[in-house]
Short mmCIF file of C-alpha atoms and ligand atoms in Angstrom, two decimals:
data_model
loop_
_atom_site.label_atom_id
_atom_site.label_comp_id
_atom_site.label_asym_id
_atom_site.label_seq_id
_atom_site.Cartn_x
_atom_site.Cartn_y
_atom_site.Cartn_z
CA UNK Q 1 22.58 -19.34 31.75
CA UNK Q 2 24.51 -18.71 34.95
CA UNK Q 3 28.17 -20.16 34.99
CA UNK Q 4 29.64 -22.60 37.79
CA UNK Q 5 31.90 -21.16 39.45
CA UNK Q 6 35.76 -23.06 39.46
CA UNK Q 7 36.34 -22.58 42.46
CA UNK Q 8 40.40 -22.47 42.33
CA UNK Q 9 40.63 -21.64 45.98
CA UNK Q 10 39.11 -24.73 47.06
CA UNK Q 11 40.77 -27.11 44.58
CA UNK Q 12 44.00 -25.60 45.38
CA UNK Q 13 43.76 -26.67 48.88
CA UNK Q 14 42.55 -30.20 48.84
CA UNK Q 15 45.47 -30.18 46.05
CA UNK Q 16 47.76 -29.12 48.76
CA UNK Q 17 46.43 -31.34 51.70
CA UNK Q 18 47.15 -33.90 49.10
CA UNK Q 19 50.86 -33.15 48.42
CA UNK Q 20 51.43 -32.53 51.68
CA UNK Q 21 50.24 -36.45 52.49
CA UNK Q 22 52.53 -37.77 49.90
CA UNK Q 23 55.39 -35.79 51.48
CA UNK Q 24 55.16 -37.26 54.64
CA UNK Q 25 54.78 -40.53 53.07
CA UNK Q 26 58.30 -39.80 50.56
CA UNK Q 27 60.00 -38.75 54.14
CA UNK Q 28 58.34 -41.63 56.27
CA UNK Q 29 59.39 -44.20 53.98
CA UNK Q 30 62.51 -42.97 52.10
CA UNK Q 31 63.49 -40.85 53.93
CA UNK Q 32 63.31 -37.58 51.40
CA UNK Q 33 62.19 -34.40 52.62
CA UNK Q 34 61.35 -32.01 49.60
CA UNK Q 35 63.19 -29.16 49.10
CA UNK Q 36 62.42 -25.41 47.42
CA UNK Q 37 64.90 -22.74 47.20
CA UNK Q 38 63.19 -19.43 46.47
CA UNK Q 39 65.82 -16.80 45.08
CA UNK Q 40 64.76 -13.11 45.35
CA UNK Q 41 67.66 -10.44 44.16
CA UNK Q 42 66.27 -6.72 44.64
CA UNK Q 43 63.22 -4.96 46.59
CA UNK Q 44 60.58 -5.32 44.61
CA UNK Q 45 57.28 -5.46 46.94
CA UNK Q 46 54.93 -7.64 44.92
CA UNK Q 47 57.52 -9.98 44.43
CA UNK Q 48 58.42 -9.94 48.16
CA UNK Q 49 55.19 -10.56 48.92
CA UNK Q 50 54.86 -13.51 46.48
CA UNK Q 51 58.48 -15.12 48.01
CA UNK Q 52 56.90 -14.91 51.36
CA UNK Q 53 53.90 -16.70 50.23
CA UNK Q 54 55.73 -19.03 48.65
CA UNK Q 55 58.02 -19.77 52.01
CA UNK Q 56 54.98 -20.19 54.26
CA UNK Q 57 53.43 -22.43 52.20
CA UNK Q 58 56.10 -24.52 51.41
CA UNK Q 59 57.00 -24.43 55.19
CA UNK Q 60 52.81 -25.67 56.13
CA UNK Q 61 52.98 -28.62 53.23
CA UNK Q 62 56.00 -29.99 55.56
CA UNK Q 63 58.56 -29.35 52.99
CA UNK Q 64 61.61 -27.86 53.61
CA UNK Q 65 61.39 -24.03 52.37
CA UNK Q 66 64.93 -22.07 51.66
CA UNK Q 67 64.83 -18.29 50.79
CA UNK Q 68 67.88 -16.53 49.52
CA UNK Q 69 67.31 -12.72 49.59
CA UNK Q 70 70.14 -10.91 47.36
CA UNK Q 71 70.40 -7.24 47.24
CA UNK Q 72 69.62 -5.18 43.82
CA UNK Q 73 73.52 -5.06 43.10
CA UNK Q 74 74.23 -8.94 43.14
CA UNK Q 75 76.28 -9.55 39.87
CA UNK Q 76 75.10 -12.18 37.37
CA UNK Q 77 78.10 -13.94 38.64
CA UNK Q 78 76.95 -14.01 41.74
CA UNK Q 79 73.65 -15.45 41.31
CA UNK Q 80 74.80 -17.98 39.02
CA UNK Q 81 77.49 -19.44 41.68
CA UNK Q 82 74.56 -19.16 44.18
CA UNK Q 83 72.41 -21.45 41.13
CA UNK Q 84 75.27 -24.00 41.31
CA UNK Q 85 75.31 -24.15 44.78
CA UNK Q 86 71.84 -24.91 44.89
CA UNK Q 87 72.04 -27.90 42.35
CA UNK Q 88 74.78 -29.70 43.69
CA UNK Q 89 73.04 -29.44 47.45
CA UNK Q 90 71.25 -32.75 47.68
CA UNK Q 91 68.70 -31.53 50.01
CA UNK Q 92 67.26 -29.20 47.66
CA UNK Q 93 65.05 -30.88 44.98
CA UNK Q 94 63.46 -27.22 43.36
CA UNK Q 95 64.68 -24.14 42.62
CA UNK Q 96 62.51 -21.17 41.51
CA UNK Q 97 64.24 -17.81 40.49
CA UNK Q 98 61.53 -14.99 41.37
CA UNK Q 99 61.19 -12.84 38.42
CA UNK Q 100 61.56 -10.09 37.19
CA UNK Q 101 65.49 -9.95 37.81
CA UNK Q 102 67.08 -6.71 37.89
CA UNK Q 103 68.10 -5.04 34.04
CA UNK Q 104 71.59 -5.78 34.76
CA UNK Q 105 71.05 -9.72 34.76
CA UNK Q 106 70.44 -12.20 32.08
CA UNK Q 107 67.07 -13.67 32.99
CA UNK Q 108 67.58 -16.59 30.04
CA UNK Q 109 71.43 -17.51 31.54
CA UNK Q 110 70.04 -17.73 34.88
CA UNK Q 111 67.37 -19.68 34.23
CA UNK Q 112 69.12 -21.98 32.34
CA UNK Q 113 71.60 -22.32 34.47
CA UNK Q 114 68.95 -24.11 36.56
CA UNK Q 115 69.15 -27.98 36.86
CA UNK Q 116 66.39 -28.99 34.58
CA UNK Q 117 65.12 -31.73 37.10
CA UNK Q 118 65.32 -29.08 39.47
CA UNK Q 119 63.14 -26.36 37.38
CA UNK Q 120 60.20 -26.30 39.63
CA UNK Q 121 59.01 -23.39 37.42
CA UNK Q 122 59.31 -25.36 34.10
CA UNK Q 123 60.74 -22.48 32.22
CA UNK Q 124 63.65 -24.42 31.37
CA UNK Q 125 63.90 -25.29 27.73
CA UNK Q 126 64.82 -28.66 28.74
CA UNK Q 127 61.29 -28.97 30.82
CA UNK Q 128 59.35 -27.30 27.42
CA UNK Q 129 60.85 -29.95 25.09
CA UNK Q 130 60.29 -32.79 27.03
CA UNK Q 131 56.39 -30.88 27.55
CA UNK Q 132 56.22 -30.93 23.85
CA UNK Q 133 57.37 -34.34 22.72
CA UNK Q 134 55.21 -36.08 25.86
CA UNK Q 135 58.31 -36.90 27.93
CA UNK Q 136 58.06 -36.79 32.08
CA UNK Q 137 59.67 -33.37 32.92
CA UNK Q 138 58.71 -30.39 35.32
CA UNK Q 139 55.34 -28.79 33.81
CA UNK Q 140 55.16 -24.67 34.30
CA UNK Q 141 52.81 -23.82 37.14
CA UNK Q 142 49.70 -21.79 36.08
CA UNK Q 143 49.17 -24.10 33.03
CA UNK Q 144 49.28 -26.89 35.00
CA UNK Q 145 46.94 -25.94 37.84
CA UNK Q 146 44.51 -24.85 35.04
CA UNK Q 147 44.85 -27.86 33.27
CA UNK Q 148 43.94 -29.85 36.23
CA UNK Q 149 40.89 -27.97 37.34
CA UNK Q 150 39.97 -28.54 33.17
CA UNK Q 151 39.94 -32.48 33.88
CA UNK Q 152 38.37 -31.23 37.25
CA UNK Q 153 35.43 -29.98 35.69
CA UNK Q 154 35.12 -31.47 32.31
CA UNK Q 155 36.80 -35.01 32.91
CA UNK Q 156 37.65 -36.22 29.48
CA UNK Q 157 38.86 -33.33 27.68
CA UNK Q 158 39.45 -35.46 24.10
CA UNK Q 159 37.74 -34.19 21.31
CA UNK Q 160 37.22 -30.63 22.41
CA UNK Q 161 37.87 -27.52 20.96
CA UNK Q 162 40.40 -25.52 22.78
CA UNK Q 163 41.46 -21.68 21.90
CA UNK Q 164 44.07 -20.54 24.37
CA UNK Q 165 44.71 -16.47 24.32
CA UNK Q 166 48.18 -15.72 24.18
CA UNK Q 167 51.25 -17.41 23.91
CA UNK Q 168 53.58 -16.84 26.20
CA UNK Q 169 56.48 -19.36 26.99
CA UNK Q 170 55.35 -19.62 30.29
CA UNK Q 171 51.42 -19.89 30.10
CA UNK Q 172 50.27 -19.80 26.53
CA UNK Q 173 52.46 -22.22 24.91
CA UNK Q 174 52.75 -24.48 27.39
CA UNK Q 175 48.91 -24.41 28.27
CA UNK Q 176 48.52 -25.11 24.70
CA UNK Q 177 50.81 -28.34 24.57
CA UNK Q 178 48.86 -29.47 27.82
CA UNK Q 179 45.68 -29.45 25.95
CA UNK Q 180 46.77 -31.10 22.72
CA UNK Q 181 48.20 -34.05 25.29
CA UNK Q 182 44.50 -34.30 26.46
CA UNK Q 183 43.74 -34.62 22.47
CA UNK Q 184 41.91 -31.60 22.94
CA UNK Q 185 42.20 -29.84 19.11
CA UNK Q 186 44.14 -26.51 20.09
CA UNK Q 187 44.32 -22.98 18.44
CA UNK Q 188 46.52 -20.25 19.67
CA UNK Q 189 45.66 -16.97 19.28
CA UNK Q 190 47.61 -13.66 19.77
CA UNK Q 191 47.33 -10.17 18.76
CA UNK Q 192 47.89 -10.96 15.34
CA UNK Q 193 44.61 -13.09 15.29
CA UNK Q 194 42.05 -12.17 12.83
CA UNK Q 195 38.41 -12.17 14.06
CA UNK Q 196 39.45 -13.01 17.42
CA UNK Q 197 35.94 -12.85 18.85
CA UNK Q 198 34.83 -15.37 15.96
CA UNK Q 199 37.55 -17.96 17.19
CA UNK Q 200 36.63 -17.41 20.58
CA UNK Q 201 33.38 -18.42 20.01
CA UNK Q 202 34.32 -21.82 18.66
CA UNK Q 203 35.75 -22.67 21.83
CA UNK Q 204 34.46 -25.38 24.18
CA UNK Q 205 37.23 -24.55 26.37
CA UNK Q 206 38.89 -20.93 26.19
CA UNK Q 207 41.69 -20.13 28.28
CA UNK Q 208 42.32 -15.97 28.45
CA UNK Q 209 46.24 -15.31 29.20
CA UNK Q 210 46.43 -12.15 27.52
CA UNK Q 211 47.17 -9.11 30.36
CA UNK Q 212 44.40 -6.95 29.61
CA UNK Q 213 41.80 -6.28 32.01
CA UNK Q 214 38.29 -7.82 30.61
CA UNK Q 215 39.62 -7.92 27.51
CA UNK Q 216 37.34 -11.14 26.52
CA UNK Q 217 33.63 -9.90 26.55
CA UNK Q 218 30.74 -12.00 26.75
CA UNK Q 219 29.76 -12.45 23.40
CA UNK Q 220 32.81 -13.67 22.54
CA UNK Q 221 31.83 -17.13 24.69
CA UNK Q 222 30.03 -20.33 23.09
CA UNK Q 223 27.15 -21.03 25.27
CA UNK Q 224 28.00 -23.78 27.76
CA UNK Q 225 31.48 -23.39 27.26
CA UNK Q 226 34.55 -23.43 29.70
CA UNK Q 227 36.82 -20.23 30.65
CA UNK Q 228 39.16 -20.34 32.55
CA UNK Q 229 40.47 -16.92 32.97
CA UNK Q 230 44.47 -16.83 33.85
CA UNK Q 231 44.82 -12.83 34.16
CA UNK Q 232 45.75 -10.75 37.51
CA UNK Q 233 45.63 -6.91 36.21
CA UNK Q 234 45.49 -4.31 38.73
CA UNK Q 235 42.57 -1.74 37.93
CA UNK Q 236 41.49 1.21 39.69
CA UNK Q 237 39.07 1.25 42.91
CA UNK Q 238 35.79 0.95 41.37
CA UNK Q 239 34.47 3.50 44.42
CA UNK Q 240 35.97 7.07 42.82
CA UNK Q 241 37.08 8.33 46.81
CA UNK Q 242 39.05 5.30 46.97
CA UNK Q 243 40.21 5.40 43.38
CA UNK Q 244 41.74 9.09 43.80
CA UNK Q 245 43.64 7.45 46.35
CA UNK Q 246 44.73 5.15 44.32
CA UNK Q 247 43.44 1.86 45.40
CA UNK Q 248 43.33 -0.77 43.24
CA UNK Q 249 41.47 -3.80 42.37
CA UNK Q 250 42.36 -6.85 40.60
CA UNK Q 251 40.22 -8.31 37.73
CA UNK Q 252 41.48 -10.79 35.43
CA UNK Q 253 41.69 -10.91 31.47
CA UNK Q 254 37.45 -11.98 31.43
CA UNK Q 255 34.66 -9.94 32.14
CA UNK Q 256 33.64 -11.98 34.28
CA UNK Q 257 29.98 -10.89 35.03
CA UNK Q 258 29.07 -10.69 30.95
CA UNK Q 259 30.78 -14.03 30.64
CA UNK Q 260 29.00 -16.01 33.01
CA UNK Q 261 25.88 -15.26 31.94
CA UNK Q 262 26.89 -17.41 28.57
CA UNK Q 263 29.57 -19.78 30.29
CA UNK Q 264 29.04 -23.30 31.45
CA UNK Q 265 31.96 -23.06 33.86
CA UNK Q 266 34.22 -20.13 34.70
CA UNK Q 267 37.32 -19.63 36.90
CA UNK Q 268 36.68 -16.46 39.13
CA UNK Q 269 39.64 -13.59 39.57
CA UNK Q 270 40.71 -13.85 42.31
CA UNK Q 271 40.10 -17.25 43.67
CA UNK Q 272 40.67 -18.88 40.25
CA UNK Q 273 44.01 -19.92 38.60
CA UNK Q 274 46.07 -17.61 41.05
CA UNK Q 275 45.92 -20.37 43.98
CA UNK Q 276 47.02 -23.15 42.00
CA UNK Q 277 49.86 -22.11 40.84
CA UNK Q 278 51.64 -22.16 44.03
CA UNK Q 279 49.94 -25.41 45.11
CA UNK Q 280 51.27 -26.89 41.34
CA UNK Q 281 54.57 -25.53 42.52
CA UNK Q 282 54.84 -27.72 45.67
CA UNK Q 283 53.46 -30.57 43.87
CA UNK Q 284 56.11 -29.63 41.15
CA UNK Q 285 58.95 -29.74 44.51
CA UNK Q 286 56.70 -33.00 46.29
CA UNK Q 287 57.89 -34.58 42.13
CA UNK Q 288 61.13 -33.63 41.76
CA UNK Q 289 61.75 -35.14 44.75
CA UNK Q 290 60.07 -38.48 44.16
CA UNK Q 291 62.41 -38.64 41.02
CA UNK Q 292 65.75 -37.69 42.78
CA UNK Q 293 64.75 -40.83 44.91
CA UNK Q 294 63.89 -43.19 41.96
CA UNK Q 295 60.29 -42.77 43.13
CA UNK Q 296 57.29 -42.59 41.05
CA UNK Q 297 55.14 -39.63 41.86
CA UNK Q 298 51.69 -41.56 42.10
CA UNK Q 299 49.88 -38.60 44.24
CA UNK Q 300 47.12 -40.47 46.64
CA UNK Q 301 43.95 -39.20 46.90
P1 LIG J 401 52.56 -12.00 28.17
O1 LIG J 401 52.49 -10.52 28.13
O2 LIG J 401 53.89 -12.66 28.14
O3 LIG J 401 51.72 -12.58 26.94
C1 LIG J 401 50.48 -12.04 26.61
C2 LIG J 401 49.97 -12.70 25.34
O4 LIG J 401 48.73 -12.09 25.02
C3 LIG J 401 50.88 -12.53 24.13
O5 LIG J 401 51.04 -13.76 23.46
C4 LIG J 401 50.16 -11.52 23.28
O6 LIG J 401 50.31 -11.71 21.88
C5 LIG J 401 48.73 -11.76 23.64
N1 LIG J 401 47.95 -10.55 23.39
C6 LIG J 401 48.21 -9.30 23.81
N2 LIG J 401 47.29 -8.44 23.31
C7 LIG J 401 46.45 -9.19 22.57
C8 LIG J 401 45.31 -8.89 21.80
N3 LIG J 401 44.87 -7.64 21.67
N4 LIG J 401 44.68 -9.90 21.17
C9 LIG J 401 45.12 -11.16 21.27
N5 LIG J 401 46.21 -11.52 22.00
C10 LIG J 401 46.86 -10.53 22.63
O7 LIG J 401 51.73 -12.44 29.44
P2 LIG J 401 51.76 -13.80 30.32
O8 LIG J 401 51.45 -14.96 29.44
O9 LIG J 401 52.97 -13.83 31.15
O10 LIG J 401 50.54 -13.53 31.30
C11 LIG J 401 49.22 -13.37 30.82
C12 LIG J 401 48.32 -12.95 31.96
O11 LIG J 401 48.33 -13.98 32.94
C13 LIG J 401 48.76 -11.69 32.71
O12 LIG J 401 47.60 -11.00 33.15
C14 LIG J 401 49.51 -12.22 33.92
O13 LIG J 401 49.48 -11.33 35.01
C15 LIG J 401 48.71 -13.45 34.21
N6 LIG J 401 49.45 -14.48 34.92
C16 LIG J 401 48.82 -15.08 35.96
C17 LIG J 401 49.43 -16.08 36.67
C18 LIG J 401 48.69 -16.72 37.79
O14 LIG J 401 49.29 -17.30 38.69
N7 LIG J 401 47.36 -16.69 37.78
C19 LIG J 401 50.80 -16.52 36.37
C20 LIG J 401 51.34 -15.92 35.17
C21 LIG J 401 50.68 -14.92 34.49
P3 LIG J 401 51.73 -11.50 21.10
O15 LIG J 401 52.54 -12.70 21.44
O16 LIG J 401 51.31 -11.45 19.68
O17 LIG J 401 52.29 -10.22 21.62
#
């Protein structure tokens, strides 16, 4: 058997295209223009790279895209005034604090300090208790762009068996609760897990959010099932020259070649999960928005 490929890319734009749509619609007739504030404190290049991302693609779904670059020495205080500021301004409907922050900050207090119906990320605690007692809230990102390409791919998901690697507050867990709301029956493993292969292989849908590169082999994989594959781990060049240089690949937490000789479906790294997460986070901005204006965020197709 030779997997489909998910392709994440794909869905992520016609995702996008579709937010962007209902945008223009919330401004034409309400006269709301969604928000994001993107707040970066420090130097750190990946995550500079991400903000920018984040900022142009914000800016092309015709939102309105705010970056607030702090230097490495900001105080706690500091960021936390800037936080307020940011919830009380009306034209601002999300808010995502780029992680890591520096050692010398409180990454819980500042998160928390967040406006819950402003936590585009989800990572409030607010947002993961309304996620786990089924009320309307903000969803984190990466589980909820892979539980849409799930219903994507599979349509109904009731009934299935789900094993989710990992459990993490911000993918695991809340990947986990997203599956058991599709009455999917869920197990969560983590390192503790006995006979994790075993589990694996009762899975008609397994999700991999674990951080080690192809950690998940192929004959861990029920035939015909679903993997979606949620790791980005940097691994040498596999051309030596290139590798003594010390370029890098990315692969994710699947090996993905093994796998897809046994999966039914399987998300690709890259080109997978990575892509909708930042589309989920300006759908995540496009509902926030809806809700600060009393309007329900029926996206169009
Ligand atoms: P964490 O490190 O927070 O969590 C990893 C989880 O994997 C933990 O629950 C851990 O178990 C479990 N684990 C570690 N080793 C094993 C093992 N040997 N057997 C079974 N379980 C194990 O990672 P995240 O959840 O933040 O991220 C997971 C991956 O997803 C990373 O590769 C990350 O880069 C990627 N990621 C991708 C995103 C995207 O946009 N595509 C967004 C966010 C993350 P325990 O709790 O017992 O320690």
């Amino acid at each position: 058997m030779t997997a489909e490929r998910i392709d994440g890319k794909a869905f992520a734009a016609r995702l996008t295209a579709r937010v962007k749509a209902a945008s223009d619609r919330l401004q034409a007739e309400h006269g709301v223009k969604p928000g994001l504030a993107v707040v970066i404190v420090g130097e750190d290049p990946a995550s500079q790279i991400y903000v920018r991302n984040k900022g142009e693609q914000t800016q092309a779904a015709g939102m309105r895209s705010d970056t607030h670059r702090l230097a490495d020495d900001t105080t706690q205080d500091q960021l936390l005034a800037l936080i307020a500021q940011l919830n009380a301004d009306p034209g601002i409907h999300g808010i995502l604090v780029q992680l890591p922050l520096p050692d010398h900050i409180d990454s819980a207090a500042v998160l928390g300090a967040i406006d819950p119906d402003k936590d585009v990320d989800g990572f409030h605690v607010v947002n993961a208790g309304r996620l786990a007692v089924g009320l309307p809230g903000l969803v984190p990102c990466t589980p909820l762009g892979c539980s849409l390409m799930l219903k994507d791919a599979l349509g109904d998901l009731s009934g299935l068996n789900a094993v989710v690697i990992g459990r993490s507050n911000i993918v695991g867990k809340p990947m986990a609760q997203l599956l058991l709301a599709e009455s999917c029956t869920v197990t969560i493993a983590h390192s503790r897990t006995r006979d994790l292969p075993a589990l694996a292989r009762t899975a008609d849908i397994l999700v991999a959010a674990v951080g080690r590169p192809e950690f998940v082999r192929g004959d861990w994989i029920k035939p015909g099932a679903t993997v979606i594959d949620v790791g980005i781990n940097r691994v040498p060049s596999l051309d030596p020259a290139k590798a003594a240089e010390g370029k890098t690949r990315v692969v994710g937490d699947v090996a993905y070649a093994e796998a897809a000789e046994v999966a039914g479906r399987i998300t690709p790294v890259p080109g997978g999960v990575g892509p909708m997460t930042i589309a989920c986070l300006l759908m995540n901005t496009w509902t926030a928005a809806c809700r600060s204006a009393g309007v329900e965020p029926v996206l169009g197709e």
